[in-house]
PDB file of C-alpha atoms in Angstrom:
ATOM      1  CA  MET A   7     -82.197  -9.069 -86.223  1.00 39.00           C
ATOM      2  CA  SER A   8     -82.788 -11.214 -83.228  1.00 60.00           C
ATOM      3  CA  PRO A   9     -82.380  -9.267 -79.891  1.00 62.00           C
ATOM      4  CA  ASP A  10     -80.751 -12.254 -78.387  1.00 75.00           C
ATOM      5  CA  LEU A  11     -77.988 -12.499 -81.032  1.00 81.00           C
ATOM      6  CA  PRO A  12     -77.115  -8.840 -81.886  1.00 86.00           C
ATOM      7  CA  TYR A  13     -73.485  -9.609 -82.941  1.00 87.00           C
ATOM      8  CA  GLU A  14     -74.415 -12.223 -85.550  1.00 85.00           C
ATOM      9  CA  LEU A  15     -74.280 -11.289 -89.256  1.00 84.00           C
ATOM     10  CA  ASP A  16     -75.966 -14.597 -90.141  1.00 84.00           C
ATOM     11  CA  GLN A  17     -79.323 -14.602 -88.393  1.00 87.00           C
ATOM     12  CA  ARG A  18     -80.487 -18.012 -89.889  1.00 91.00           C
ATOM     13  CA  PRO A  19     -81.366 -20.664 -87.241  1.00 93.00           C
ATOM     14  CA  VAL A  20     -78.809 -23.443 -86.785  1.00 96.00           C
ATOM     15  CA  ALA A  21     -79.939 -26.603 -88.592  1.00 98.00           C
ATOM     16  CA  ALA A  22     -77.153 -29.017 -87.711  1.00 98.00           C
ATOM     17  CA  VAL A  23     -74.127 -29.454 -85.551  1.00 98.00           C
ATOM     18  CA  VAL A  24     -71.195 -31.489 -86.913  1.00 98.00           C
ATOM     19  CA  ILE A  25     -68.537 -32.729 -84.469  1.00 98.00           C
ATOM     20  CA  SER A  26     -65.645 -34.476 -86.164  1.00 97.00           C
ATOM     21  CA  SER A  27     -62.081 -34.089 -87.432  1.00 96.00           C
ATOM     22  CA  GLN A  28     -60.987 -30.831 -88.969  1.00 96.00           C
ATOM     23  CA  LEU A  29     -58.041 -30.140 -91.275  1.00 96.00           C
ATOM     24  CA  ALA A  30     -56.397 -26.984 -92.501  1.00 96.00           C
ATOM     25  CA  PHE A  31     -56.089 -28.718 -95.798  1.00 96.00           C
ATOM     26  CA  GLY A  32     -58.145 -31.789 -96.740  1.00 90.00           C
ATOM     27  CA  SER A  33     -61.534 -33.079 -97.685  1.00 91.00           C
ATOM     28  CA  VAL A  34     -62.611 -35.127 -94.679  1.00 94.00           C
ATOM     29  CA  GLY A  35     -64.631 -34.629 -91.510  1.00 94.00           C
ATOM     30  CA  ASN A  36     -66.007 -31.157 -90.871  1.00 96.00           C
ATOM     31  CA  ASN A  37     -64.395 -29.807 -93.972  1.00 95.00           C
ATOM     32  CA  VAL A  38     -66.756 -32.068 -96.032  1.00 96.00           C
ATOM     33  CA  VAL A  39     -69.884 -32.647 -93.896  1.00 97.00           C
ATOM     34  CA  GLY A  40     -70.321 -29.057 -92.921  1.00 96.00           C
ATOM     35  CA  ARG A  41     -69.651 -27.711 -96.413  1.00 95.00           C
ATOM     36  CA  VAL A  42     -72.132 -30.105 -98.051  1.00 96.00           C
ATOM     37  CA  ILE A  43     -74.942 -29.223 -95.620  1.00 97.00           C
ATOM     38  CA  GLU A  44     -74.245 -25.555 -96.020  1.00 96.00           C
ATOM     39  CA  ARG A  45     -74.394 -25.885 -99.845  1.00 95.00           C
ATOM     40  CA  ALA A  46     -77.832 -27.529 -99.334  1.00 96.00           C
ATOM     41  CA  GLY A  47     -78.935 -24.213 -97.827  1.00 96.00           C
ATOM     42  CA  HIS A  48     -78.689 -24.693 -94.076  1.00 97.00           C
ATOM     43  CA  ARG A  49     -76.561 -23.135 -91.279  1.00 96.00           C
ATOM     44  CA  VAL A  50     -74.114 -25.539 -89.608  1.00 97.00           C
ATOM     45  CA  ILE A  51     -71.925 -25.329 -86.635  1.00 98.00           C
ATOM     46  CA  CYS A  52     -68.715 -27.338 -86.966  1.00 98.00           C
ATOM     47  CA  ILE A  53     -66.771 -28.382 -83.895  1.00 98.00           C
ATOM     48  CA  PRO A  54     -63.389 -30.181 -84.174  1.00 98.00           C
ATOM     49  CA  THR A  55     -62.444 -33.261 -82.207  1.00 98.00           C
ATOM     50  CA  VAL A  56     -58.962 -32.955 -83.671  1.00 97.00           C
ATOM     51  CA  MET A  57     -57.221 -30.180 -85.656  1.00 96.00           C
ATOM     52  CA  PHE A  58     -54.541 -31.289 -88.131  1.00 95.00           C
ATOM     53  CA  SER A  59     -52.646 -29.627 -90.906  1.00 96.00           C
ATOM     54  CA  ASN A  60     -53.644 -32.393 -93.338  1.00 94.00           C
ATOM     55  CA  LEU A  61     -54.359 -36.104 -93.530  1.00 90.00           C
ATOM     56  CA  PRO A  62     -51.899 -38.320 -91.689  1.00 89.00           C
ATOM     57  CA  HIS A  63     -51.146 -40.063 -94.971  1.00 87.00           C
ATOM     58  CA  TYR A  64     -48.726 -37.312 -95.911  1.00 92.00           C
ATOM     59  CA  HIS A  65     -45.070 -37.204 -94.888  1.00 94.00           C
ATOM     60  CA  SER A  66     -45.691 -34.574 -92.221  1.00 96.00           C
ATOM     61  CA  LEU A  67     -48.507 -33.850 -89.807  1.00 94.00           C
ATOM     62  CA  ALA A  68     -49.103 -31.107 -87.263  1.00 96.00           C
ATOM     63  CA  GLY A  69     -51.844 -30.701 -84.761  1.00 95.00           C
ATOM     64  CA  GLY A  70     -53.664 -32.953 -82.404  1.00 95.00           C
ATOM     65  CA  ALA A  71     -56.748 -33.596 -80.358  1.00 96.00           C
ATOM     66  CA  LEU A  72     -58.876 -30.808 -79.052  1.00 96.00           C
ATOM     67  CA  ASP A  73     -58.437 -30.294 -75.269  1.00 97.00           C
ATOM     68  CA  ASP A  74     -61.216 -31.926 -73.360  1.00 97.00           C
ATOM     69  CA  GLY A  75     -61.912 -28.604 -71.470  1.00 97.00           C
ATOM     70  CA  TRP A  76     -62.112 -26.704 -74.760  1.00 98.00           C
ATOM     71  CA  LEU A  77     -64.506 -29.306 -76.259  1.00 98.00           C
ATOM     72  CA  GLY A  78     -66.768 -29.297 -73.266  1.00 98.00           C
ATOM     73  CA  GLY A  79     -66.631 -25.571 -72.980  1.00 98.00           C
ATOM     74  CA  ILE A  80     -67.579 -24.985 -76.669  1.00 98.00           C
ATOM     75  CA  LEU A  81     -70.453 -27.410 -76.344  1.00 98.00           C
ATOM     76  CA  ASP A  82     -71.644 -25.768 -73.073  1.00 98.00           C
ATOM     77  CA  ASP A  83     -71.535 -22.329 -74.760  1.00 97.00           C
ATOM     78  CA  LEU A  84     -73.849 -23.474 -77.484  1.00 97.00           C
ATOM     79  CA  LEU A  85     -76.379 -24.302 -74.871  1.00 96.00           C
ATOM     80  CA  ALA A  86     -75.723 -21.059 -73.117  1.00 95.00           C
ATOM     81  CA  ARG A  87     -76.364 -19.070 -76.381  1.00 94.00           C
ATOM     82  CA  ALA A  88     -79.653 -21.000 -76.857  1.00 94.00           C
ATOM     83  CA  VAL A  89     -78.923 -21.465 -80.525  1.00 95.00           C
ATOM     84  CA  LEU A  90     -80.014 -25.141 -80.873  1.00 96.00           C
ATOM     85  CA  ARG A  91     -83.734 -24.919 -80.223  1.00 95.00           C
ATOM     86  CA  GLU A  92     -84.494 -25.297 -83.895  1.00 95.00           C
ATOM     87  CA  ALA A  93     -81.629 -27.619 -84.860  1.00 97.00           C
ATOM     88  CA  LYS A  94     -82.622 -30.968 -86.445  1.00 98.00           C
ATOM     89  CA  PHE A  95     -79.420 -32.903 -86.345  1.00 98.00           C
ATOM     90  CA  VAL A  96     -76.147 -33.455 -84.449  1.00 98.00           C
ATOM     91  CA  CYS A  97     -73.642 -35.468 -86.526  1.00 98.00           C
ATOM     92  CA  VAL A  98     -70.748 -37.051 -84.710  1.00 98.00           C
ATOM     93  CA  GLY A  99     -67.783 -38.442 -86.728  1.00 97.00           C
ATOM     94  CA  TYR A 100     -64.138 -39.061 -85.856  1.00 96.00           C
ATOM     95  CA  LEU A 101     -63.157 -39.089 -82.189  1.00 97.00           C
ATOM     96  CA  ALA A 102     -59.696 -38.806 -80.878  1.00 95.00           C
ATOM     97  CA  HIS A 103     -60.285 -40.883 -77.663  1.00 95.00           C
ATOM     98  CA  PRO A 104     -63.250 -42.392 -75.864  1.00 95.00           C
ATOM     99  CA  GLY A 105     -63.466 -39.542 -73.430  1.00 97.00           C
ATOM    100  CA  GLN A 106     -64.769 -37.421 -76.184  1.00 98.00           C
ATOM    101  CA  ALA A 107     -67.718 -39.729 -76.773  1.00 98.00           C
ATOM    102  CA  ARG A 108     -68.585 -39.301 -73.053  1.00 98.00           C
ATOM    103  CA  ILE A 109     -68.407 -35.541 -73.152  1.00 98.00           C
ATOM    104  CA  ILE A 110     -70.567 -35.383 -76.378  1.00 98.00           C
ATOM    105  CA  GLY A 111     -73.063 -37.892 -75.091  1.00 98.00           C
ATOM    106  CA  GLU A 112     -73.633 -36.056 -71.816  1.00 98.00           C
ATOM    107  CA  TRP A 113     -74.022 -32.786 -73.742  1.00 98.00           C
ATOM    108  CA  PHE A 114     -76.443 -34.220 -76.247  1.00 98.00           C
ATOM    109  CA  SER A 115     -78.656 -35.442 -73.423  1.00 98.00           C
ATOM    110  CA  ARG A 116     -78.842 -31.918 -72.202  1.00 98.00           C
ATOM    111  CA  VAL A 117     -79.544 -30.607 -75.696  1.00 98.00           C
ATOM    112  CA  ARG A 118     -82.582 -32.988 -75.866  1.00 97.00           C
ATOM    113  CA  GLU A 119     -83.978 -31.353 -72.814  1.00 97.00           C
ATOM    114  CA  VAL A 120     -84.425 -28.061 -74.750  1.00 96.00           C
ATOM    115  CA  ASN A 121     -84.950 -29.663 -78.160  1.00 97.00           C
ATOM    116  CA  PRO A 122     -86.659 -33.055 -77.815  1.00 97.00           C
ATOM    117  CA  GLY A 123     -86.943 -33.620 -81.560  1.00 96.00           C
ATOM    118  CA  ILE A 124     -83.233 -33.228 -82.354  1.00 98.00           C
ATOM    119  CA  GLN A 125     -81.626 -36.403 -83.826  1.00 98.00           C
ATOM    120  CA  LEU A 126     -78.112 -37.718 -83.228  1.00 98.00           C
ATOM    121  CA  VAL A 127     -76.501 -39.308 -86.248  1.00 98.00           C
ATOM    122  CA  VAL A 128     -73.308 -41.202 -85.480  1.00 98.00           C
ATOM    123  CA  ASP A 129     -70.796 -41.856 -88.236  1.00 97.00           C
ATOM    124  CA  PRO A 130     -68.338 -44.131 -86.302  1.00 96.00           C
ATOM    125  CA  ALA A 131     -65.132 -43.161 -88.247  1.00 94.00           C
ATOM    126  CA  MET A 132     -62.882 -46.002 -86.967  1.00 92.00           C
ATOM    127  CA  GLY A 133     -61.408 -47.859 -90.023  1.00 86.00           C
ATOM    128  CA  ASP A 134     -62.071 -49.562 -93.210  1.00 83.00           C
ATOM    129  CA  ASP A 135     -61.743 -53.045 -94.784  1.00 75.00           C
ATOM    130  CA  ASP A 136     -58.610 -52.055 -96.792  1.00 73.00           C
ATOM    131  CA  VAL A 137     -56.668 -50.470 -93.933  1.00 77.00           C
ATOM    132  CA  GLY A 138     -58.125 -51.861 -90.776  1.00 77.00           C
ATOM    133  CA  LEU A 139     -58.549 -49.837 -87.477  1.00 83.00           C
ATOM    134  CA  TYR A 140     -57.132 -46.308 -87.762  1.00 83.00           C
ATOM    135  CA  THR A 141     -58.107 -45.153 -84.235  1.00 85.00           C
ATOM    136  CA  ALA A 142     -57.514 -46.375 -80.748  1.00 86.00           C
ATOM    137  CA  PRO A 143     -59.364 -49.625 -79.966  1.00 88.00           C
ATOM    138  CA  GLU A 144     -60.895 -47.904 -76.949  1.00 93.00           C
ATOM    139  CA  VAL A 145     -62.740 -45.501 -79.188  1.00 95.00           C
ATOM    140  CA  VAL A 146     -64.962 -48.377 -80.331  1.00 95.00           C
ATOM    141  CA  GLU A 147     -66.208 -48.797 -76.710  1.00 95.00           C
ATOM    142  CA  GLY A 148     -66.734 -45.028 -76.508  1.00 96.00           C
ATOM    143  CA  TYR A 149     -69.106 -45.038 -79.399  1.00 97.00           C
ATOM    144  CA  VAL A 150     -70.923 -48.149 -78.144  1.00 96.00           C
ATOM    145  CA  LYS A 151     -71.235 -46.988 -74.548  1.00 96.00           C
ATOM    146  CA  HIS A 152     -71.929 -43.241 -74.884  1.00 97.00           C
ATOM    147  CA  LEU A 153     -73.268 -42.448 -78.302  1.00 98.00           C
ATOM    148  CA  ILE A 154     -75.054 -45.411 -79.952  1.00 97.00           C
ATOM    149  CA  PRO A 155     -77.643 -45.569 -77.121  1.00 97.00           C
ATOM    150  CA  LEU A 156     -78.537 -41.926 -77.804  1.00 98.00           C
ATOM    151  CA  ALA A 157     -78.474 -42.115 -81.690  1.00 98.00           C
ATOM    152  CA  GLY A 158     -81.442 -41.997 -83.975  1.00 98.00           C
ATOM    153  CA  ALA A 159     -79.182 -43.225 -86.850  1.00 98.00           C
ATOM    154  CA  VAL A 160     -75.840 -44.738 -87.611  1.00 98.00           C
ATOM    155  CA  THR A 161     -73.889 -44.685 -90.813  1.00 98.00           C
ATOM    156  CA  PRO A 162     -70.932 -47.151 -90.574  1.00 96.00           C
ATOM    157  CA  ASN A 163     -69.093 -48.723 -93.418  1.00 94.00           C
ATOM    158  CA  ASN A 164     -68.904 -52.504 -93.517  1.00 92.00           C
ATOM    159  CA  PHE A 165     -65.672 -52.667 -91.266  1.00 92.00           C
ATOM    160  CA  GLU A 166     -67.153 -50.303 -88.654  1.00 95.00           C
ATOM    161  CA  LEU A 167     -70.431 -52.216 -88.591  1.00 95.00           C
ATOM    162  CA  GLY A 168     -68.371 -55.293 -87.612  1.00 93.00           C
ATOM    163  CA  LEU A 169     -66.739 -53.373 -84.712  1.00 94.00           C
ATOM    164  CA  LEU A 170     -70.160 -52.209 -83.554  1.00 95.00           C
ATOM    165  CA  THR A 171     -71.656 -55.698 -83.634  1.00 93.00           C
ATOM    166  CA  GLU A 172     -68.694 -57.721 -82.300  1.00 87.00           C
ATOM    167  CA  GLY A 173     -69.638 -61.290 -81.691  1.00 76.00           C
ATOM    168  CA  GLN A 174     -71.902 -61.659 -84.704  1.00 79.00           C
ATOM    169  CA  ASP A 175     -69.440 -63.351 -86.977  1.00 79.00           C
ATOM    170  CA  GLY A 176     -71.212 -65.195 -89.786  1.00 75.00           C
ATOM    171  CA  HIS A 177     -74.095 -62.767 -89.782  1.00 85.00           C
ATOM    172  CA  SER A 178     -74.916 -60.863 -92.900  1.00 92.00           C
ATOM    173  CA  PRO A 179     -74.478 -57.022 -92.995  1.00 93.00           C
ATOM    174  CA  GLU A 180     -78.246 -56.717 -93.037  1.00 95.00           C
ATOM    175  CA  GLU A 181     -78.569 -58.913 -89.899  1.00 95.00           C
ATOM    176  CA  ARG A 182     -75.858 -57.003 -88.158  1.00 95.00           C
ATOM    177  CA  ALA A 183     -77.368 -53.641 -88.971  1.00 96.00           C
ATOM    178  CA  ARG A 184     -80.845 -54.717 -87.903  1.00 97.00           C
ATOM    179  CA  SER A 185     -79.382 -55.860 -84.533  1.00 96.00           C
ATOM    180  CA  LEU A 186     -78.529 -52.189 -83.835  1.00 97.00           C
ATOM    181  CA  LEU A 187     -82.187 -51.000 -84.227  1.00 97.00           C
ATOM    182  CA  THR A 188     -84.010 -49.864 -81.168  1.00 96.00           C
ATOM    183  CA  PRO A 189     -87.138 -47.837 -80.450  1.00 96.00           C
ATOM    184  CA  THR A 190     -84.888 -44.793 -80.687  1.00 96.00           C
ATOM    185  CA  LEU A 191     -82.252 -45.871 -83.238  1.00 98.00           C
ATOM    186  CA  ARG A 192     -84.498 -45.950 -86.249  1.00 97.00           C
ATOM    187  CA  TRP A 193     -82.239 -46.489 -89.197  1.00 98.00           C
ATOM    188  CA  VAL A 194     -78.720 -47.703 -90.114  1.00 98.00           C
ATOM    189  CA  ALA A 195     -77.092 -46.889 -93.410  1.00 97.00           C
ATOM    190  CA  VAL A 196     -74.114 -49.197 -94.204  1.00 97.00           C
ATOM    191  CA  THR A 197     -71.693 -47.721 -96.863  1.00 93.00           C
ATOM    192  CA  SER A 198     -69.566 -50.285 -98.702  1.00 86.00           C
ATOM    193  CA  ALA A 199     -71.848 -52.842 -97.205  1.00 81.00           C
ATOM    194  CA  ALA A 200     -69.841 -55.721 -98.745  1.00 72.00           C
ATOM    195  CA  PRO A 201     -66.091 -55.777 -98.857  1.00 60.00           C
ATOM    196  CA  ILE A 202     -64.617 -54.839-102.293  1.00 54.00           C
ATOM    197  CA  SER A 203     -63.585 -58.286-103.407  1.00 51.00           C
ATOM    198  CA  GLY A 204     -61.290 -57.636-106.409  1.00 51.00           C
ATOM    199  CA  PRO A 205     -60.758 -56.115-109.794  1.00 52.00           C
ATOM    200  CA  GLY A 206     -63.902 -57.822-111.157  1.00 56.00           C
ATOM    201  CA  THR A 207     -66.079 -55.935-108.702  1.00 62.00           C
ATOM    202  CA  ALA A 208     -68.153 -53.412-110.599  1.00 84.00           C
ATOM    203  CA  THR A 209     -70.438 -51.899-108.007  1.00 86.00           C
ATOM    204  CA  VAL A 210     -70.459 -50.638-104.332  1.00 88.00           C
ATOM    205  CA  ASP A 211     -73.450 -51.504-102.098  1.00 92.00           C
ATOM    206  CA  THR A 212     -75.157 -49.081 -99.731  1.00 95.00           C
ATOM    207  CA  LEU A 213     -77.529 -50.774 -97.398  1.00 96.00           C
ATOM    208  CA  LEU A 214     -80.366 -48.956 -95.614  1.00 97.00           C
ATOM    209  CA  VAL A 215     -82.022 -50.967 -92.806  1.00 97.00           C
ATOM    210  CA  THR A 216     -85.167 -49.766 -90.881  1.00 97.00           C
ATOM    211  CA  ASP A 217     -87.953 -51.513 -89.016  1.00 95.00           C
ATOM    212  CA  ALA A 218     -89.951 -51.177 -92.276  1.00 94.00           C
ATOM    213  CA  GLY A 219     -87.482 -53.052 -94.444  1.00 95.00           C
ATOM    214  CA  THR A 220     -84.209 -53.006 -96.327  1.00 95.00           C
ATOM    215  CA  ARG A 221     -83.147 -50.922 -99.324  1.00 95.00           C
ATOM    216  CA  LEU A 222     -80.071 -51.757-101.314  1.00 94.00           C
ATOM    217  CA  VAL A 223     -78.435 -49.172-103.570  1.00 93.00           C
ATOM    218  CA  LYS A 224     -75.749 -50.132-106.015  1.00 92.00           C
ATOM    219  CA  THR A 225     -73.444 -47.589-107.424  1.00 91.00           C
ATOM    220  CA  PRO A 226     -70.457 -47.960-109.833  1.00 86.00           C
ATOM    221  CA  LEU A 227     -67.190 -48.772-108.191  1.00 85.00           C
ATOM    222  CA  VAL A 228     -64.802 -45.855-108.657  1.00 84.00           C
ATOM    223  CA  GLU A 229     -61.127 -46.616-108.221  1.00 82.00           C
ATOM    224  CA  SER A 230     -59.850 -43.822-105.953  1.00 82.00           C
ATOM    225  CA  ARG A 231     -57.485 -43.319-103.075  1.00 81.00           C
ATOM    226  CA  ALA A 232     -59.420 -40.290-101.972  1.00 81.00           C
ATOM    227  CA  LYS A 233     -60.536 -40.162 -98.363  1.00 87.00           C
ATOM    228  CA  GLY A 234     -63.794 -38.617 -97.007  1.00 87.00           C
ATOM    229  CA  ALA A 235     -66.350 -40.587 -99.006  1.00 92.00           C
ATOM    230  CA  GLY A 236     -68.290 -41.459 -95.814  1.00 94.00           C
ATOM    231  CA  ASP A 237     -68.233 -37.883 -94.714  1.00 96.00           C
ATOM    232  CA  PHE A 238     -69.589 -36.707 -98.114  1.00 96.00           C
ATOM    233  CA  PHE A 239     -72.344 -39.452 -97.924  1.00 96.00           C
ATOM    234  CA  LEU A 240     -73.290 -38.223 -94.405  1.00 97.00           C
ATOM    235  CA  GLY A 241     -73.449 -34.588 -95.376  1.00 97.00           C
ATOM    236  CA  THR A 242     -75.433 -35.219 -98.561  1.00 97.00           C
ATOM    237  CA  THR A 243     -77.913 -37.446 -96.560  1.00 97.00           C
ATOM    238  CA  VAL A 244     -78.405 -34.891 -93.887  1.00 98.00           C
ATOM    239  CA  GLY A 245     -78.715 -31.933 -96.314  1.00 97.00           C
ATOM    240  CA  ALA A 246     -81.391 -33.850 -98.277  1.00 97.00           C
ATOM    241  CA  LEU A 247     -83.366 -34.748 -95.101  1.00 98.00           C
ATOM    242  CA  LEU A 248     -83.252 -31.112 -94.017  1.00 98.00           C
ATOM    243  CA  ASN A 249     -84.671 -30.176 -97.436  1.00 97.00           C
ATOM    244  CA  GLY A 250     -87.660 -32.487 -96.891  1.00 97.00           C
ATOM    245  CA  CYS A 251     -86.451 -35.530 -98.909  1.00 97.00           C
ATOM    246  CA  GLY A 252     -87.693 -38.880 -97.722  1.00 97.00           C
ATOM    247  CA  LEU A 253     -85.175 -41.255 -96.065  1.00 97.00           C
ATOM    248  CA  GLU A 254     -84.941 -43.819 -98.825  1.00 97.00           C
ATOM    249  CA  ASP A 255     -84.472 -41.200-101.497  1.00 97.00           C
ATOM    250  CA  ALA A 256     -81.956 -39.234 -99.406  1.00 97.00           C
ATOM    251  CA  ILE A 257     -79.845 -42.353 -98.976  1.00 97.00           C
ATOM    252  CA  ALA A 258     -80.028 -43.298-102.677  1.00 96.00           C
ATOM    253  CA  ASP A 259     -79.248 -39.809-103.822  1.00 96.00           C
ATOM    254  CA  ALA A 260     -76.386 -39.587-101.344  1.00 96.00           C
ATOM    255  CA  ALA A 261     -74.918 -42.848-102.595  1.00 95.00           C
ATOM    256  CA  ILE A 262     -75.064 -41.740-106.261  1.00 94.00           C
ATOM    257  CA  ALA A 263     -73.622 -38.293-105.367  1.00 94.00           C
ATOM    258  CA  THR A 264     -70.704 -39.898-103.481  1.00 93.00           C
ATOM    259  CA  ALA A 265     -69.796 -42.029-106.390  1.00 92.00           C
ATOM    260  CA  ARG A 266     -69.944 -39.002-108.634  1.00 92.00           C
ATOM    261  CA  ALA A 267     -67.724 -37.047-106.216  1.00 92.00           C
ATOM    262  CA  LEU A 268     -65.125 -39.909-106.220  1.00 89.00           C
ATOM    263  CA  ALA A 269     -65.107 -39.828-109.999  1.00 87.00           C
ATOM    264  CA  GLY A 270     -64.311 -36.053-109.906  1.00 82.00           C
ATOM    265  CA  GLY A 271     -67.621 -34.878-111.211  1.00 71.00           C
ATOM    266  CA  ASP A 272     -69.555 -33.548-108.186  1.00 64.00           C
ATOM    267  CA  PRO A 273     -70.622 -29.828-108.249  1.00 58.00           C
ATOM    268  CA  TYR A 274     -69.934 -29.442-104.437  1.00 60.00           C
ATOM    269  CA  PHE A 275     -66.192 -29.411-105.330  1.00 58.00           C
ATOM    270  CA  SER A 276     -66.470 -27.319-108.411  1.00 56.00           C
ATOM    271  CA  ALA A 277     -65.921 -23.600-108.857  1.00 50.00           C
ATOM    272  CA  SER A 278     -69.563 -22.939-109.718  1.00 48.00           C
ATOM    273  CA  PRO A 279     -72.574 -23.917-107.555  1.00 47.00           C
ATOM    274  CA  PRO A 280     -74.871 -26.579-108.835  1.00 47.00           C
ATOM    275  CA  THR A 281     -77.608 -25.501-111.157  1.00 46.00           C
ATOM    276  CA  ALA A 282     -81.273 -26.274-110.481  1.00 43.00           C
TER     277      ALA A 282
END
């Protein structure tokens, strides 16, 4: 047992930190991303930006945003415990307000001082083509100002990509995604890269854009009202990368696994663990 962490039953190093929404009942945000990475064999710390009873789609909803002092204090204590020196990823999803982006961005800059190799993956959970924006418009600026400049990767859907690349009307999803690349932001994975156009649509596009090129993954369109597909995609991708999978294969496998989960056939949500 580590002499620095004598109270911890789990002595594995932390591989990833997930900062997103958390529900008492529901399969979105931390509930999905953290679980999927854990099932891939890695220790995860999950920090809520909001704590809700369930999705807001139901007729009642309890809870709200985490207090800024609590969020900042939790993040500070992770640094004080020195438990992030071996972590590979920080994943940021749903934010309640733009101030959370500032708090997380300032904290991540300090994390990189003790762990220069850690990568920030931003899943800008802001809306979708079918429902539009489901967070405050100011949150878009929060992502753009405080998190995207620090990110190594971004995983928006088609609607969110448009918000991140405002003013590029008429440009293709690939062109918009490529405009986000910088010497530090190395890859963009766009889920539902083209809007679902109608009942004749048979596939969903997932687009990976890097300096080296573009990879398009097509998976069957699954009619589903379930939420959390983007979270499942993110968790599966990060879990695969932590297990040594190459980026293109990780993205392709995550797209396929997400379609399978929407169809109700993914082992991560079954009673038995997946078999080798």
